[in-house]
Coordinates of C-alpha atoms (C1' of nucleotides) in Angstrom, one line a residue:
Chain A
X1 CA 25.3 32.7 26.3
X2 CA 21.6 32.6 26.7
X3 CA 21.8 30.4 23.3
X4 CA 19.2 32.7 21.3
X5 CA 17.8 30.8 18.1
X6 CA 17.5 33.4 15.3
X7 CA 13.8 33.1 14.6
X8 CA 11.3 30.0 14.4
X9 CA 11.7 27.2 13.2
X10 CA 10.0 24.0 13.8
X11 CA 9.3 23.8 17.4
X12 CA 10.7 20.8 18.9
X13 CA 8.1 17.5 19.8
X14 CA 6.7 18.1 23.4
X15 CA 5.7 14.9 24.2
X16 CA 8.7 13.5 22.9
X17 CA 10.8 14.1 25.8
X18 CA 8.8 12.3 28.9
X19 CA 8.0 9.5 26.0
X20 CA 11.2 8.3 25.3
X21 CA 12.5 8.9 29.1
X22 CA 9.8 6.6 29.9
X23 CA 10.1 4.0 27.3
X24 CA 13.8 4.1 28.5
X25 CA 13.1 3.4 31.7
X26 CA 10.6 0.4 31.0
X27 CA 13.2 -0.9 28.6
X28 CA 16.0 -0.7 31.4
X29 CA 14.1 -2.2 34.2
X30 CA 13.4 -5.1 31.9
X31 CA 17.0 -5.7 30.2
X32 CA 19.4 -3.8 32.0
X33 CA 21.4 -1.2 30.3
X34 CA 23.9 -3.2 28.5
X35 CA 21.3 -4.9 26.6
X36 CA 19.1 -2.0 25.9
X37 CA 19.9 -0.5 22.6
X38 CA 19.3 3.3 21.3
X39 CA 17.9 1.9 18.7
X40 CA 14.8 -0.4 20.7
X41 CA 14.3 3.0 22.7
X42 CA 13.6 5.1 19.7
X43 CA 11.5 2.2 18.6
X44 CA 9.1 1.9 21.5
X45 CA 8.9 5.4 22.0
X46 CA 7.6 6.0 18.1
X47 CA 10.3 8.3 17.2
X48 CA 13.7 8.0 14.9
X49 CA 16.7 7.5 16.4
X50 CA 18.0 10.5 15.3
X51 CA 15.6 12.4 17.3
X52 CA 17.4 10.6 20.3
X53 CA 20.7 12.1 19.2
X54 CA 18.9 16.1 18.8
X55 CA 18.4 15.9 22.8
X56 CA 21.0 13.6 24.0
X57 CA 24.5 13.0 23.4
X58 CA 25.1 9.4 24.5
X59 CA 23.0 6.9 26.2
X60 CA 24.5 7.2 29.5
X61 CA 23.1 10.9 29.1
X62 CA 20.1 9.7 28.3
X63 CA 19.4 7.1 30.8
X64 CA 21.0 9.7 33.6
X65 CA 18.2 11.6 32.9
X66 CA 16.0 9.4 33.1
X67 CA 16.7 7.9 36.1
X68 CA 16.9 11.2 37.3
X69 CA 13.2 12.0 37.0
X70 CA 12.1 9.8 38.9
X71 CA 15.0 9.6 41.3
X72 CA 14.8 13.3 42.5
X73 CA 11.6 12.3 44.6
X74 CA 13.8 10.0 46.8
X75 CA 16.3 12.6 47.6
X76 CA 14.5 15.1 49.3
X77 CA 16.7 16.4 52.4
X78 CA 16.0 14.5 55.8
X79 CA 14.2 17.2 57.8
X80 CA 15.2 18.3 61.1
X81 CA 13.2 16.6 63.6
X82 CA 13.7 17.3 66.9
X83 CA 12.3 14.7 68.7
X84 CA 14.3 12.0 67.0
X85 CA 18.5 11.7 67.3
X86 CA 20.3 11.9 64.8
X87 CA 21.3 8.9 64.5
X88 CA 17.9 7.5 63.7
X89 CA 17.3 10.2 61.4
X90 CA 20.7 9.3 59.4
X91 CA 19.6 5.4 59.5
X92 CA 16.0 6.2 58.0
X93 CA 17.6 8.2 55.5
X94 CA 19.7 5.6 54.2
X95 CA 16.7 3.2 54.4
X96 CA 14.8 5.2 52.2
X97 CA 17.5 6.1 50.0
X98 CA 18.8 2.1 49.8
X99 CA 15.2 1.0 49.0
X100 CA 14.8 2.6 46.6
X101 CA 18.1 1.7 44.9
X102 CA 17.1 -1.9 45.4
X103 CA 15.1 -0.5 42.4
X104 CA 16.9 0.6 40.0
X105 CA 20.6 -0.3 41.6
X106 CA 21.8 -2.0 38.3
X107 CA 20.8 1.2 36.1
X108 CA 22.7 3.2 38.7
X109 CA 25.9 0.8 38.8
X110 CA 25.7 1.2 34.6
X111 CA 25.9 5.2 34.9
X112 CA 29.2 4.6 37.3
X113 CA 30.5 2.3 34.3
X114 CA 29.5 4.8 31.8
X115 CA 31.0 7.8 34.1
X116 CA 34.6 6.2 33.8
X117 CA 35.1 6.8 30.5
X118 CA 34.2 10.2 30.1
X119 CA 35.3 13.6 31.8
X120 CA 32.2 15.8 30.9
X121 CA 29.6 12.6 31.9
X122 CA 31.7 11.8 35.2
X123 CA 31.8 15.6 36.2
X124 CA 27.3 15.9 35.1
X125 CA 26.7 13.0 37.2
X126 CA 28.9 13.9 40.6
X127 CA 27.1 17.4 40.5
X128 CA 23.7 16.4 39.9
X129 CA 23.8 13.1 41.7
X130 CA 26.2 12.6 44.0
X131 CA 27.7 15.9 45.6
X132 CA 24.0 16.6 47.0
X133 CA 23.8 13.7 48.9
X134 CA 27.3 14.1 50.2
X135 CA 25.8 17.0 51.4
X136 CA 23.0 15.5 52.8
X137 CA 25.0 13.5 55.0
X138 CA 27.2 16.3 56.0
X139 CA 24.8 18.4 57.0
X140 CA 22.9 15.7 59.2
X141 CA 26.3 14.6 61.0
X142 CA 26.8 18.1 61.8
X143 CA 23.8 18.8 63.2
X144 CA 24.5 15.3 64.8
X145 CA 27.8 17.2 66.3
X146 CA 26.6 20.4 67.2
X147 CA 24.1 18.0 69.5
X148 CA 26.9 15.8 71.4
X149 CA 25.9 13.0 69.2
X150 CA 29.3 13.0 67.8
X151 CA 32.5 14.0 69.5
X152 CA 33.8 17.7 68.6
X153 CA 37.0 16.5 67.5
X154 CA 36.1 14.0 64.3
X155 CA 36.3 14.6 61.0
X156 CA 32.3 15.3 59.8
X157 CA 34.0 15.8 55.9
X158 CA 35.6 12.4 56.6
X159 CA 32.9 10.4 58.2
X160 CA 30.6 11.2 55.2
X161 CA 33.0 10.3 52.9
X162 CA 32.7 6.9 54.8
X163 CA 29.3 6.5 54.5
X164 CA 29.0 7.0 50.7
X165 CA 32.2 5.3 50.3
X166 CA 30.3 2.2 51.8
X167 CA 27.3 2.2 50.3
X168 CA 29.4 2.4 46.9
X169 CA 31.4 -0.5 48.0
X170 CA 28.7 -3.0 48.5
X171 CA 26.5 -1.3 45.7
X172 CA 29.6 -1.7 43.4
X173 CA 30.9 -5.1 44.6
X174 CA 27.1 -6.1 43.8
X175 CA 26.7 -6.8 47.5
X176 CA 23.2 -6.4 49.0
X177 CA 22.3 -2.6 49.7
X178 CA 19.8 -3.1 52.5
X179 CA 18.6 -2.2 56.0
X180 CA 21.1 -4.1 57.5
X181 CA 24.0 -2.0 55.7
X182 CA 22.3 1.0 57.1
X183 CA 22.6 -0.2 60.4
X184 CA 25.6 -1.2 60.2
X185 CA 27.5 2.0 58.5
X186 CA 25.0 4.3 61.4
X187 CA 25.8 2.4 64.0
X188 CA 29.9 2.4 63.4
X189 CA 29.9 5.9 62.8
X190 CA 28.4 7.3 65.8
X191 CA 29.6 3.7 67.4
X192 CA 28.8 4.4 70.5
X193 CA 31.0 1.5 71.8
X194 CA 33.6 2.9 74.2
X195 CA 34.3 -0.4 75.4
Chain B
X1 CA 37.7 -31.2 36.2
X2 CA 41.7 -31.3 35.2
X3 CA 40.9 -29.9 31.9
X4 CA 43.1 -32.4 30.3
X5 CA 43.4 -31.9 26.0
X6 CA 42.9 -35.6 24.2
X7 CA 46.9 -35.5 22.9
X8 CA 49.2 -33.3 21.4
X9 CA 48.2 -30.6 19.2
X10 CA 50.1 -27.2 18.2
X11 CA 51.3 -25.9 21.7
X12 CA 50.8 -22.3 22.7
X13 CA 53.2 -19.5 21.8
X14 CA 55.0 -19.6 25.0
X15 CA 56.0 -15.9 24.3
X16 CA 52.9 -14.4 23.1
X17 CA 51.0 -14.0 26.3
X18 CA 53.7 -12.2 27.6
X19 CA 54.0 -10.1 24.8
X20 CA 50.3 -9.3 24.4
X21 CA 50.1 -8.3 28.3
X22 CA 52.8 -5.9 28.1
X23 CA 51.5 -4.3 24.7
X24 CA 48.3 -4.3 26.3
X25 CA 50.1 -2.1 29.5
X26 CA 52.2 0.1 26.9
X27 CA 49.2 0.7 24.6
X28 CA 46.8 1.2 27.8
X29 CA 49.4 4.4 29.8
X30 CA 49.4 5.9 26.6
X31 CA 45.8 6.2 25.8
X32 CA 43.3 5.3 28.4
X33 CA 41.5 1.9 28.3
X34 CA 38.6 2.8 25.4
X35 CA 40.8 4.2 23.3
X36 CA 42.6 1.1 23.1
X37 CA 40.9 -1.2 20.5
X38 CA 42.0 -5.1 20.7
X39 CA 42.8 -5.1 17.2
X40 CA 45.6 -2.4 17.7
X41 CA 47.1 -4.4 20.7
X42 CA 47.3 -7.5 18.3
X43 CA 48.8 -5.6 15.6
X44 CA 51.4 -4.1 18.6
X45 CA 52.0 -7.5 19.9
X46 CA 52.3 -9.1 16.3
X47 CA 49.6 -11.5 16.8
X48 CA 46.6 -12.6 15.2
X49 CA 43.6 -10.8 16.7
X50 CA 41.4 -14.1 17.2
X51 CA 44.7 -14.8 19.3
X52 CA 43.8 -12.9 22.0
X53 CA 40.2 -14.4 22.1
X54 CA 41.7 -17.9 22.4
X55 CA 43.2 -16.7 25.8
X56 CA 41.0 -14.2 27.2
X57 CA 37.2 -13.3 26.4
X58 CA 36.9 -10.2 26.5
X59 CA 39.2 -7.0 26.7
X60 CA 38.2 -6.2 29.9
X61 CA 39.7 -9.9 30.9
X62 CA 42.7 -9.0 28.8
X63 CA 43.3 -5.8 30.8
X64 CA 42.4 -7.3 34.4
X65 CA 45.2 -9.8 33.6
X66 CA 48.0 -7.3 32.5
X67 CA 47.6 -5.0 35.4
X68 CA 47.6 -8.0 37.8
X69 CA 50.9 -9.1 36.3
X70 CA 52.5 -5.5 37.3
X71 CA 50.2 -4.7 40.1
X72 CA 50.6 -8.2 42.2
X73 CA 54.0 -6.7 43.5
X74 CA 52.1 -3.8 45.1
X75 CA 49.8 -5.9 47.1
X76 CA 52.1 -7.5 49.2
X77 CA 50.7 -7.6 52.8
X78 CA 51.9 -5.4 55.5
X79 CA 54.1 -7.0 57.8
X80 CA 53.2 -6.2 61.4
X81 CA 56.5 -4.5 62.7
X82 CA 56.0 -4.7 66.6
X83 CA 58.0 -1.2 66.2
X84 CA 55.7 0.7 64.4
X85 CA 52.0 1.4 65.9
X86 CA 49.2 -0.1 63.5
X87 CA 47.8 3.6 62.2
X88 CA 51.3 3.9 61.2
X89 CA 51.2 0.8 59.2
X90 CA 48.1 1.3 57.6
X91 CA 48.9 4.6 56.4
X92 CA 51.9 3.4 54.9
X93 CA 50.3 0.5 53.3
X94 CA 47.6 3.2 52.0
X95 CA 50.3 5.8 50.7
X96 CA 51.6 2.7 49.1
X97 CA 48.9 1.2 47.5
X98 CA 47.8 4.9 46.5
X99 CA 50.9 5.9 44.7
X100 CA 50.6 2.8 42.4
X101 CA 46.9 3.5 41.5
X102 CA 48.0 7.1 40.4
X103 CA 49.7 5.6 37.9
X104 CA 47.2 3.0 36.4
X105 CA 44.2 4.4 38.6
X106 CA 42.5 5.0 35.3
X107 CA 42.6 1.8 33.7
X108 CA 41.5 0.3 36.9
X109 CA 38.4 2.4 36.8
X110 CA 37.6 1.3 33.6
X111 CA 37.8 -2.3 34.9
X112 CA 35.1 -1.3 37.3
X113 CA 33.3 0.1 34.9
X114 CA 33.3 -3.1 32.8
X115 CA 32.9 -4.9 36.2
X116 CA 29.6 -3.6 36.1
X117 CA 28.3 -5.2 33.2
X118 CA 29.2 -8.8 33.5
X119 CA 28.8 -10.5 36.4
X120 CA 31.3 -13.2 35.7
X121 CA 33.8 -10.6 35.5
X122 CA 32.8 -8.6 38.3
X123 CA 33.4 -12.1 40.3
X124 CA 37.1 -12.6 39.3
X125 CA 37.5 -8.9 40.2
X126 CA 36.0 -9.0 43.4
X127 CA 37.9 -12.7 44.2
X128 CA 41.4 -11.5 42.6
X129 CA 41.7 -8.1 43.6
X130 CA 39.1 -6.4 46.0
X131 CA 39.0 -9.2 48.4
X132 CA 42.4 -9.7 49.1
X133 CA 43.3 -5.9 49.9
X134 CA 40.3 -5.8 51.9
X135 CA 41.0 -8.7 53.9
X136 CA 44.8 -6.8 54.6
X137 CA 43.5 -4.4 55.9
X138 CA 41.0 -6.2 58.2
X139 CA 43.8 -8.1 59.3
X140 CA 45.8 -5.2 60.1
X141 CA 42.5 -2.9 62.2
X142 CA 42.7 -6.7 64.1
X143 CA 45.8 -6.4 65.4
X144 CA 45.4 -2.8 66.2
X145 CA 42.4 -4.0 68.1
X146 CA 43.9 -6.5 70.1
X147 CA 46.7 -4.4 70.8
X148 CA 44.4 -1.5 72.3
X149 CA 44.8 1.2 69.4
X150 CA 41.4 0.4 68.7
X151 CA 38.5 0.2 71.3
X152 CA 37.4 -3.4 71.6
X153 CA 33.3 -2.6 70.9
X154 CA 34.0 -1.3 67.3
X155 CA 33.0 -3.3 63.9
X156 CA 36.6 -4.0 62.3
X157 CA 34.7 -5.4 59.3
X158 CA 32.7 -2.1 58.9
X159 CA 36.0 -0.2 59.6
X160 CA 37.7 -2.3 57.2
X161 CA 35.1 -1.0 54.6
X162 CA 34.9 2.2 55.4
X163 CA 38.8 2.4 54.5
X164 CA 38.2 0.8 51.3
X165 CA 34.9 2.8 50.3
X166 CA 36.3 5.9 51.0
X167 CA 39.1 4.9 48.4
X168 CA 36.8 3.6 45.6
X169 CA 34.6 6.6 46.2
X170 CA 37.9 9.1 45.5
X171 CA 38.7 6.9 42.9
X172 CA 35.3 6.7 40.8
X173 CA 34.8 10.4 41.6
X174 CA 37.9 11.5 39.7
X175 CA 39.6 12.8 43.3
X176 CA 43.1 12.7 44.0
X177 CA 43.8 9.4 45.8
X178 CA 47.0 10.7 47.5
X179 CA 49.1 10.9 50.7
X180 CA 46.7 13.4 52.1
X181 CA 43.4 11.0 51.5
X182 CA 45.5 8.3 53.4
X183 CA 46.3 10.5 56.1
X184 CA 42.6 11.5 56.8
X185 CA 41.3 7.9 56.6
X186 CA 43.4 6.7 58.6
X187 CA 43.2 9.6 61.5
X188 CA 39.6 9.2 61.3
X189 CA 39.2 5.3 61.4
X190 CA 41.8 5.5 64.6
X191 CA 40.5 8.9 65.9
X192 CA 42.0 9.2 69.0
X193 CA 40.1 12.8 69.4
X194 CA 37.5 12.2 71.8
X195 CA 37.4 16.3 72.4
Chain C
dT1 C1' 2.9 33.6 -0.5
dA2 C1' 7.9 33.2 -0.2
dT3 C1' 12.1 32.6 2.7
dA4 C1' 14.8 31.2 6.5
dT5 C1' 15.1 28.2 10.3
dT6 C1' 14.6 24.3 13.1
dT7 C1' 13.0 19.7 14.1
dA8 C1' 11.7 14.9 12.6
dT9 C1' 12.5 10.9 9.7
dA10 C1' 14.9 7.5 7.0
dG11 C1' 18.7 5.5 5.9
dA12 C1' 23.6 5.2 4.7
dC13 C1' 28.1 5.1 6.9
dT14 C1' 32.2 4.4 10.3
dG15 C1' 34.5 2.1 14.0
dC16 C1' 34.9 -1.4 17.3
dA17 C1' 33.9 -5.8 20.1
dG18 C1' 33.1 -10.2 19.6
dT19 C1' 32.0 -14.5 16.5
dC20 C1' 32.8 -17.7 13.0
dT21 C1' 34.9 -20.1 9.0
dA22 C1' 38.7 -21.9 6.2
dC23 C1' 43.2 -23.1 6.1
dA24 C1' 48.0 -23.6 7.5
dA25 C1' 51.3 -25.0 11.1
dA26 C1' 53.0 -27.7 15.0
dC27 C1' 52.6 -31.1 18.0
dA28 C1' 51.4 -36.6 19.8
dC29 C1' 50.4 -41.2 18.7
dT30 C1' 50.2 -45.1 15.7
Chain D
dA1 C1' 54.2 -41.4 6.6
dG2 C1' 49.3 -41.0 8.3
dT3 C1' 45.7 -39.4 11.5
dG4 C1' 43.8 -36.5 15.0
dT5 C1' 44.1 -32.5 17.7
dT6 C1' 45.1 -27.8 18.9
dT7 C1' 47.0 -23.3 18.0
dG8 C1' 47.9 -19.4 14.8
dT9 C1' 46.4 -16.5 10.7
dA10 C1' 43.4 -14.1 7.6
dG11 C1' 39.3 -12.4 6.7
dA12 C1' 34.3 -12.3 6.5
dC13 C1' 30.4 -11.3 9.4
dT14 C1' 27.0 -9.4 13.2
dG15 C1' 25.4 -6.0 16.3
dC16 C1' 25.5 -1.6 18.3
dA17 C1' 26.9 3.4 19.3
dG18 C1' 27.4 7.4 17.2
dT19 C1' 27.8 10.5 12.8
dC20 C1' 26.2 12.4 8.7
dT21 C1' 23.2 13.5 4.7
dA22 C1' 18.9 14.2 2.2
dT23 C1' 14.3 15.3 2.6
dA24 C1' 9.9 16.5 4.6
dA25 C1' 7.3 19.0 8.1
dA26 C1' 6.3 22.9 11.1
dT27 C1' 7.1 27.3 12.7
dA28 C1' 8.3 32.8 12.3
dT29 C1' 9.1 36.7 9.6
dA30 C1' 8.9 39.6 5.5

DNA sequence: TATATTTATAGACTGCAGTCTACAAACACT
DNA sequence: AGTGTTTGTAGACTGCAGTCTATAAATATA
């Protein structure tokens, strides 16, 4: 592929890029993304709307992106430490991760709206967004296994599954995504309680 | 309130909301919930289009209400059969509930999707439809409970989401929701394998 | 300098959701 | 029959996403 262009042309707007990611996110924090138009973007980042259109497809690309930048930060693996279990280290994760979705939660819930309707968008964001935290939490739950934390026999794939599943659940049902949730989806899943 | 009209007036097509529902369905199988525009359902329904916004406000309102009208059989309750163990009965109530959302799974996405951007809406799905199933199926890990197939010190509420996440998740993520799904929720919320 | 190429801008245009207005039709009450 | 009220119909209108066209500006290459 390696999409060659034949010779120079003008070069695209460098600035342009982190502008009007920015002035989307401003705009989105303020009005949510229903009432943000394409249109009030291109016009508080100085730059025609058709310049929008050169770089993104839709808005939900757009404001994926955008989110994006600033999202990566928060989903930095949870390090293997040694002297915590893993259960603690899977309930600070989800702290961290639910904090800052507390944030921009109603952006997030948007994309999901946005994702239904459209293959390509649906398969960008489960790739780039959600299959790495899956993995996150797979990887952590093994480790959790390998340790005695959790019993040989369950289902890590499964209990993952669980744990996004449930943090979609409240996050989609508008219900509050907090430290308490963590708890609560930690604690169940390694659930101690034999009774 | 009681909502009571001064006097007479032009009564309502008795026929039309059943007519416009079932348009809606047809129009909705055959090509996914944004391709269907309100104006073509009112031309398939012979109707007016300012019809359908004297009875519902939206098109996501529209479309909540048609499914319901097809989907309410599905969502009958699991009867406890003292023959049958509870896993068994949730798993069948899951295959069940699955195999009708394979056939109008996507326009039920879509309704999440517009769920996301109205909060008004997002309550009448929550109180009509989410709600309900997950309150069968809290009922159900209850029973199972107090009948021993589930250890007494466990969190049937979280279990009870935990089931129903790890369907929405599936769901929104463009997985199969099938037989096999059911199976593994199911064997991992009752988890008999303690190594 | 001349040409080809690519981006940026401005604005027209399409399609759809949802609103609004004017008028006709169907009812209740007097 | 006459009045008031509500629904149905037809069509104009608004706002926004996304497309398209014409033109100017910025680059590389000849």
């Amino acid at each position: 592929m390696t999409e060659q262009k034949k010779s120079g042309g003008r070069p695209r707007d460098a600035e342009a890029a982190g502008t009007i990611k920015s002035a989307t996110l401003n705009l989105l924090r303020e009005h949510g993304y229903a009432k943000v138009t394409i249109a009030a973007i291109a016009s508080e980042a100085n730059v025609a709307r058709q310049t929008l259109y050169n770089r993104w497809n839709t808005k939900a690309d757009l404001v994926l992106d955008a989110i994006f930048e600033e999202t990566g930060h928060y989903a930095a693996a949870p390090i293997d430490d040694p002297n915590l279990t893993c259960q603690l280290q899977l309930e600070q994760f989800l702290m961290q991760v639910f904090s800052h979705l507390s944030e921009s939660g109603a952006p997030i819930r948007s994309l999901i709206a946005a994702a239904q309707d459209d293959d390509a968008f649906r398969d960008v964001f489960k790739t780039k967004f959600v299959k790495p935290r899956e993995k996150m939490v797979t990887d952590l739950l093994k480790r959790a296994q390998s340790k005695g934390e959790i019993a040989q026999g369950r289902d890590v794939r499964m209990l993952s599954i669980f744990v996004h599943g449930a943090f979609w659940y409240a996050l989609l049902g508008g219900d509050p995504v907090d430290n308490d949730l963590a708890k609560s989806i930690v604690d169940e899943v390694f659930h101690p309680a034999q009774t």
